[in-house]
Short mmCIF file of C-alpha atoms in Angstrom, two decimals:
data_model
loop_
_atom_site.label_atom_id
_atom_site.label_comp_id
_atom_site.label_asym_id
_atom_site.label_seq_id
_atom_site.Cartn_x
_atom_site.Cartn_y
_atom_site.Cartn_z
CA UNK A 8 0.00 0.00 0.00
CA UNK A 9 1.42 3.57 -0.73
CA UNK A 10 1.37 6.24 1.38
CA UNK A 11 2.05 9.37 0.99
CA UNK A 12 2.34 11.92 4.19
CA UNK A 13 1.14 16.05 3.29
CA UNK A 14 1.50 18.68 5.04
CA UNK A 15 -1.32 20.88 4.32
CA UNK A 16 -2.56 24.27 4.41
CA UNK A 17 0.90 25.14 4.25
CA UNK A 18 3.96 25.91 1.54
CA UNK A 19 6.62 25.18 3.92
CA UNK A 20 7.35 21.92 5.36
CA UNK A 21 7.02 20.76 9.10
CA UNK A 22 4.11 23.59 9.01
CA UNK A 23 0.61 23.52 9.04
CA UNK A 24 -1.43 20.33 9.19
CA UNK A 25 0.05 16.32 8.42
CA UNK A 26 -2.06 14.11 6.64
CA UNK A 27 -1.15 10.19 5.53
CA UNK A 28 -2.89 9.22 2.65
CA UNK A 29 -3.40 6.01 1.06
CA UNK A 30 -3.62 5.37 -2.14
CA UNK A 31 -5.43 1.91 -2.42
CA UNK A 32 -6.58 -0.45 -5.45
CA UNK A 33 -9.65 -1.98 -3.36
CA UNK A 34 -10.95 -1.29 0.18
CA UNK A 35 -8.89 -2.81 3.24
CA UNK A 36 -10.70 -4.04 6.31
CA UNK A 37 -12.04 -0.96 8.26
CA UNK A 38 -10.39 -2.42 10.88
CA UNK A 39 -7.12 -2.32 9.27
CA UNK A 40 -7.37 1.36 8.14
CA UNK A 41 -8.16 2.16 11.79
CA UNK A 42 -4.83 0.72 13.06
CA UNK A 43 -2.96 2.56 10.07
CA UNK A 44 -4.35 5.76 11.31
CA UNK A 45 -4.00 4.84 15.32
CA UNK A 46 -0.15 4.06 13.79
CA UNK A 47 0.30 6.76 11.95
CA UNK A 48 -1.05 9.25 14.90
CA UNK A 49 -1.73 12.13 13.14
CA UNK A 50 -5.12 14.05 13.19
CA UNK A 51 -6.02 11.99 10.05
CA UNK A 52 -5.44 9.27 7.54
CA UNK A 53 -7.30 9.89 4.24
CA UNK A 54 -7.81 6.22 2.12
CA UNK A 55 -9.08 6.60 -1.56
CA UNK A 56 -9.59 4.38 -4.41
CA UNK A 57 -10.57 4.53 -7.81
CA UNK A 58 -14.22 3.11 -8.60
CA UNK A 59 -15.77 2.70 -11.26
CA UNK A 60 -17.51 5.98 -10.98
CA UNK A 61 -14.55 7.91 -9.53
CA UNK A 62 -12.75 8.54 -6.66
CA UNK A 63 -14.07 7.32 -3.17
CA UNK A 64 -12.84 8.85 -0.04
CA UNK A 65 -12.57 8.17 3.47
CA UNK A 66 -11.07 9.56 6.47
CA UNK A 67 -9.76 8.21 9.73
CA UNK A 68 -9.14 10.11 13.37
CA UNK A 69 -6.83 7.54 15.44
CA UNK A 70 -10.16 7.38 17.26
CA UNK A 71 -12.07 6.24 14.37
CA UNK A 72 -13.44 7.17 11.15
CA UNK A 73 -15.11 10.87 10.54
CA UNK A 74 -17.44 12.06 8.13
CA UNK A 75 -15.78 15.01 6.64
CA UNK A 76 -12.10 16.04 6.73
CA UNK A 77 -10.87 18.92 4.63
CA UNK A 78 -6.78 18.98 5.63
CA UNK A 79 -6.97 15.58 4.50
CA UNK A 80 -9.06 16.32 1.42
CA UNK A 81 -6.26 18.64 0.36
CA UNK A 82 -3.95 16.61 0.66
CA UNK A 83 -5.40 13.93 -1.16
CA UNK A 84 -6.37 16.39 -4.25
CA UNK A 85 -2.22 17.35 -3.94
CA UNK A 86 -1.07 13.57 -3.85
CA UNK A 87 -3.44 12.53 -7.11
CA UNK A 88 -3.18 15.81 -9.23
CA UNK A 89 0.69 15.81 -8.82
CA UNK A 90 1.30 12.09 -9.02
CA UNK A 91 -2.11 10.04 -10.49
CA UNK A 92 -3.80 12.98 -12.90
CA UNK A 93 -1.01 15.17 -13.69
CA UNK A 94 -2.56 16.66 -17.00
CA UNK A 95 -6.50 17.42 -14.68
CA UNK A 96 -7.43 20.49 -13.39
CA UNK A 97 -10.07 19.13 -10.81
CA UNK A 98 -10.67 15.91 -9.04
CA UNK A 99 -13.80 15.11 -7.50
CA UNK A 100 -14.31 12.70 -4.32
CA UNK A 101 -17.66 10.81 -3.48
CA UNK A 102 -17.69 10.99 0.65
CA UNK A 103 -19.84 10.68 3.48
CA UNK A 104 -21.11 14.28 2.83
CA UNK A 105 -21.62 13.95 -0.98
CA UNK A 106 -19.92 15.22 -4.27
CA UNK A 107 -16.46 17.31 -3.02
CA UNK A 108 -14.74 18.55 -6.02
CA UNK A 109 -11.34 20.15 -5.57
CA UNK A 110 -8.83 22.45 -8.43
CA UNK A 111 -5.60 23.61 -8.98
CA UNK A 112 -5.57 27.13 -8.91
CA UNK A 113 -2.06 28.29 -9.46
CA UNK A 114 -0.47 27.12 -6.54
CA UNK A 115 -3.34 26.76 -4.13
CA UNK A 116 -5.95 23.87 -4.41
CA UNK A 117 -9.62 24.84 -3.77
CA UNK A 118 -12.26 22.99 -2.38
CA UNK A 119 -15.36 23.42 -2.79
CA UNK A 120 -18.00 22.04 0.43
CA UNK A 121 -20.98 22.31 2.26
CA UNK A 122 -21.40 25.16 4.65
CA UNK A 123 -22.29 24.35 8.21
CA UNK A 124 -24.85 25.80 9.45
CA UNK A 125 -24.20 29.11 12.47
CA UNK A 126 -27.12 27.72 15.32
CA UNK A 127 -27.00 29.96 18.54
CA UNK A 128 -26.74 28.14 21.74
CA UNK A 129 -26.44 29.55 25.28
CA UNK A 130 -22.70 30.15 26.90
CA UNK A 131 -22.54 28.28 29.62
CA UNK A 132 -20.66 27.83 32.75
CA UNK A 133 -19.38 24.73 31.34
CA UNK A 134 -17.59 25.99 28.17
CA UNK A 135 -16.12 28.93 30.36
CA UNK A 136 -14.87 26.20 32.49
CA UNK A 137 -13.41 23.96 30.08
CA UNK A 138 -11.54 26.91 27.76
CA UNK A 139 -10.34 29.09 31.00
CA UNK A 140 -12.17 31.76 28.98
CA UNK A 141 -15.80 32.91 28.89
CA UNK A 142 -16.66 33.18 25.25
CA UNK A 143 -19.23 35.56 23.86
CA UNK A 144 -21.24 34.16 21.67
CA UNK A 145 -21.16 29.90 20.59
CA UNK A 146 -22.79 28.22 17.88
CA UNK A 147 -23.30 24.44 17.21
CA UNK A 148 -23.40 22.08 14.33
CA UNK A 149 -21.10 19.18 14.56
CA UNK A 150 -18.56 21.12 15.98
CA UNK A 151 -19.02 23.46 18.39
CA UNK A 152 -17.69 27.45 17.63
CA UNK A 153 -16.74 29.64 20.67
CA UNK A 154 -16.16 33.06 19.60
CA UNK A 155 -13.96 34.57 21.94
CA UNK A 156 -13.26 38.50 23.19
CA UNK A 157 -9.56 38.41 21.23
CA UNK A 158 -7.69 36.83 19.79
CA UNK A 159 -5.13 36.95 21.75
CA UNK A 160 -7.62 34.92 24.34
CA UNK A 161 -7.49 32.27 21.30
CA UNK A 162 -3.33 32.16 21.21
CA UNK A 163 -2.71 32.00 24.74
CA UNK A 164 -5.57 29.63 25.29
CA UNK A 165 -4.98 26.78 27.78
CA UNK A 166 -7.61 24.45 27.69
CA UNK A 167 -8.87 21.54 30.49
CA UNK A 168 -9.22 18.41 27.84
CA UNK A 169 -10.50 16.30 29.75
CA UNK A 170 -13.90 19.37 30.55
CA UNK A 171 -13.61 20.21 26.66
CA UNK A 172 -14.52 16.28 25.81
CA UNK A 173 -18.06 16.83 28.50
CA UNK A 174 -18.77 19.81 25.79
CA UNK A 175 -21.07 19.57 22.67
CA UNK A 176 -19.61 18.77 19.19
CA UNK A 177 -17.26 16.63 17.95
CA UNK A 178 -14.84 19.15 17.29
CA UNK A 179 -14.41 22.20 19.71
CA UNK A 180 -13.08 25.25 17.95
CA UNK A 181 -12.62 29.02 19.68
CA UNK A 182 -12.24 31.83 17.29
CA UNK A 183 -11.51 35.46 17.48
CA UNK A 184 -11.47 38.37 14.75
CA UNK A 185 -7.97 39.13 13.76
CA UNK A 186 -5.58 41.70 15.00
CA UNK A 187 -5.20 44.71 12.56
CA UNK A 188 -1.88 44.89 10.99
CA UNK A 189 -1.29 41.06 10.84
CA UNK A 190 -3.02 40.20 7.88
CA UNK A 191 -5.91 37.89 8.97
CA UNK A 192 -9.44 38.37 8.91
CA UNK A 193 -9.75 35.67 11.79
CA UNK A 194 -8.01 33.53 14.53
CA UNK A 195 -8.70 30.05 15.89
CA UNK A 196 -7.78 26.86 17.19
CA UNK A 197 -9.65 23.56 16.77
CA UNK A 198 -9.57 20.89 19.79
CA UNK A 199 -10.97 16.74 18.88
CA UNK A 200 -9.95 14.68 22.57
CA UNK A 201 -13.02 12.89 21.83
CA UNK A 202 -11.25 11.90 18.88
CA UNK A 203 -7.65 11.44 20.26
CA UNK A 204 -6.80 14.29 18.90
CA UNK A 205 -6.11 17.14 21.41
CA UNK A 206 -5.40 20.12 18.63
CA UNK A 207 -5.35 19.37 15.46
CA UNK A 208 -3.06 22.08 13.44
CA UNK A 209 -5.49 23.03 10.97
CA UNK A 210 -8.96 22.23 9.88
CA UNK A 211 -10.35 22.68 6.90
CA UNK A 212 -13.86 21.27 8.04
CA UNK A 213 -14.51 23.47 10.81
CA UNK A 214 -13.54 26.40 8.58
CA UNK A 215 -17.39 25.49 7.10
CA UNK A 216 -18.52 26.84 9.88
CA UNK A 217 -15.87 29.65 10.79
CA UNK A 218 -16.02 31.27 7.53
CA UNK A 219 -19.78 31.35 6.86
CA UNK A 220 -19.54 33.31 10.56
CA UNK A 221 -16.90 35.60 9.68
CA UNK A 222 -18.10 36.40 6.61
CA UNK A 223 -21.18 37.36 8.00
CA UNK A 224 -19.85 39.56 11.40
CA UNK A 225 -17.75 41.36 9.07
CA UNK A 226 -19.59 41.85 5.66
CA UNK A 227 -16.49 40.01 3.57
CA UNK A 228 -17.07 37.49 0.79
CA UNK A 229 -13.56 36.27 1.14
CA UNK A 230 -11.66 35.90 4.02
CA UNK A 231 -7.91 34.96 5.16
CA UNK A 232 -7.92 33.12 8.05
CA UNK A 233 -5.54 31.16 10.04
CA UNK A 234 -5.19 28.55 12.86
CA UNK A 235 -2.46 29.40 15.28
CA UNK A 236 -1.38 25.88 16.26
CA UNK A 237 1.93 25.03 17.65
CA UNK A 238 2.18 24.54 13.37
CA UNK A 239 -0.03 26.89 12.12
CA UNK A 240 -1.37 27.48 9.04
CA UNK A 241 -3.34 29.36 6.68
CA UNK A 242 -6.95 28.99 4.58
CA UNK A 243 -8.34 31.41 2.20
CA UNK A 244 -12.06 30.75 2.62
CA UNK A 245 -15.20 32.47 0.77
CA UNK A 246 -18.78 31.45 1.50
CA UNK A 247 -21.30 31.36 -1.01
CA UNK A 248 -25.08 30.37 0.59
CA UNK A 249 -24.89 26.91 1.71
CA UNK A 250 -22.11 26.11 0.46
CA UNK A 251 -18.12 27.22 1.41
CA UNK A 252 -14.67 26.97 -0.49
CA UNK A 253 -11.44 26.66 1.25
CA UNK A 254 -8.25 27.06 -0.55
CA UNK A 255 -4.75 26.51 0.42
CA UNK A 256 -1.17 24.62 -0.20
CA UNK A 257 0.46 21.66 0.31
CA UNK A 258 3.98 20.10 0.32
CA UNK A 259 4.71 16.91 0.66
CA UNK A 260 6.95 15.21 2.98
CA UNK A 261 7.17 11.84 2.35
CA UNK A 262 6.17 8.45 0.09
CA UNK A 263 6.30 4.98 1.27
CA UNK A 264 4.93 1.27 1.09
CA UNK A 265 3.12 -0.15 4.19
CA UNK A 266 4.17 -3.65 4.95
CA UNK A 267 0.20 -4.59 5.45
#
């Protein structure tokens, strides 16, 4: 099995997010793509094989499998436009969450995906509790969105993992509007412990939710944004009614073959 390990929403390596993806002529076990992604450790492990009617892809937390991954995605559009369809412009996946196309723009690769949806919930003790900071305003769809007062509360956050796994969502992400100067329209950081993950770098999923958000508080159709991770890393995002497009860069790091 080949493998090839991306580091996403990033031009430089040993920045942004790592992804390991497989590159497969027929499904393995579920089973056995779960322990290649508990091996592998990293946020995810993106598997995709050709069908008959295209590319099908799936994603793996070393937890287990997730619907919808978009570092992953990237890296998987970089890994099969560079080395599988060198002469396309696009690639399209089938997924858990329907049709995901993805192009080569230049140097950045855009994907195009479904907006999640902004729904107010109460701030509660709880959430104050489990980020060290009371946020001001939090919305939930699978993941839950904490906007914060700053963002330098979103930097020097400090979270209790163990109080942030007791929260909704399966992804916990805090998020502040960007300092002027810097060049960022927005801030955040993206927790999964009930995922074993405990930050991932950078997530291009949550991002459907962050950018429709953003784009709305601040009356922007585009938007840079970026995660600041112990990696870091930046998405240029634009959302467009229910739908959202993410676009960044990749590098790659390494290729392999998996004795399995």
């Amino acid at each position: 099995m080949r493998q090839y390990i991306v580091d996403a929403f990033t031009d430089r390596l040993f920045y942004g997010n790592q992804a390991a993806v497989c590159v497969v002529d027929e499904w393995p076990s579920s089973q056995m793509m779960q322990s290649i992604a508990k091996e592998n450790r990293f946020s995810e492990t993106a598997f995709v094989v050709r069908e008959p009617q295209g590319w099908h892809l799936r994603w793996f937390t070393p937890g287990r499998e997730i619907d919808f991954c978009g570092h992953a995605t990237l890296g998987t559009a970089f890994v099969l436009l560079s080395f599988y369809c060198r002469d396309a412009a696009e690639i399209s996946f089938d997924t858990q969450v329907g049709k995901v196309s993805v192009r080569r723009r230049g140097d950045l690769f855009v994907m195009d995906f479904p907006a999640y949806e902004c729904r107010p919930v109460a701030v509660t003790d709880s959430m104050a509790a489990a980020i060290g900071v009371r946020p001001v305003e939090a919305y939930l769809d699978r993941d839950l969105l904490l906007v914060l007062p700053s963002e330098g509360d979103v930097r020097e956050l400090r979270p209790n993992l163990q109080l942030v796994k007791g929260l909704d969502g399966l992804l916990v992400a805090v998020t502040a509007e960007g300092k002027p100067g810097e060049g960022y329209d927005c801030m955040s950081r993206v927790f999964g412990p009930k995922l074993a993950v405990d930050e991932d770098p950078v997530t291009g999923s949550t991002h459907c939710m962050i950018a429709p958000y953003w784009c709305a508080r601040l009356g922007k159709s585009r938007l840079v944004c970026h995660q600041s991770s112990e990696r870091g890393g930046d998405l240029y995002a634009s959302a467009m009614g229910n739908r959202v497009q993410i676009a960044g860069k990749a590098v790659l790091f390494s290729t392999s073959e998996l004795s399995v």
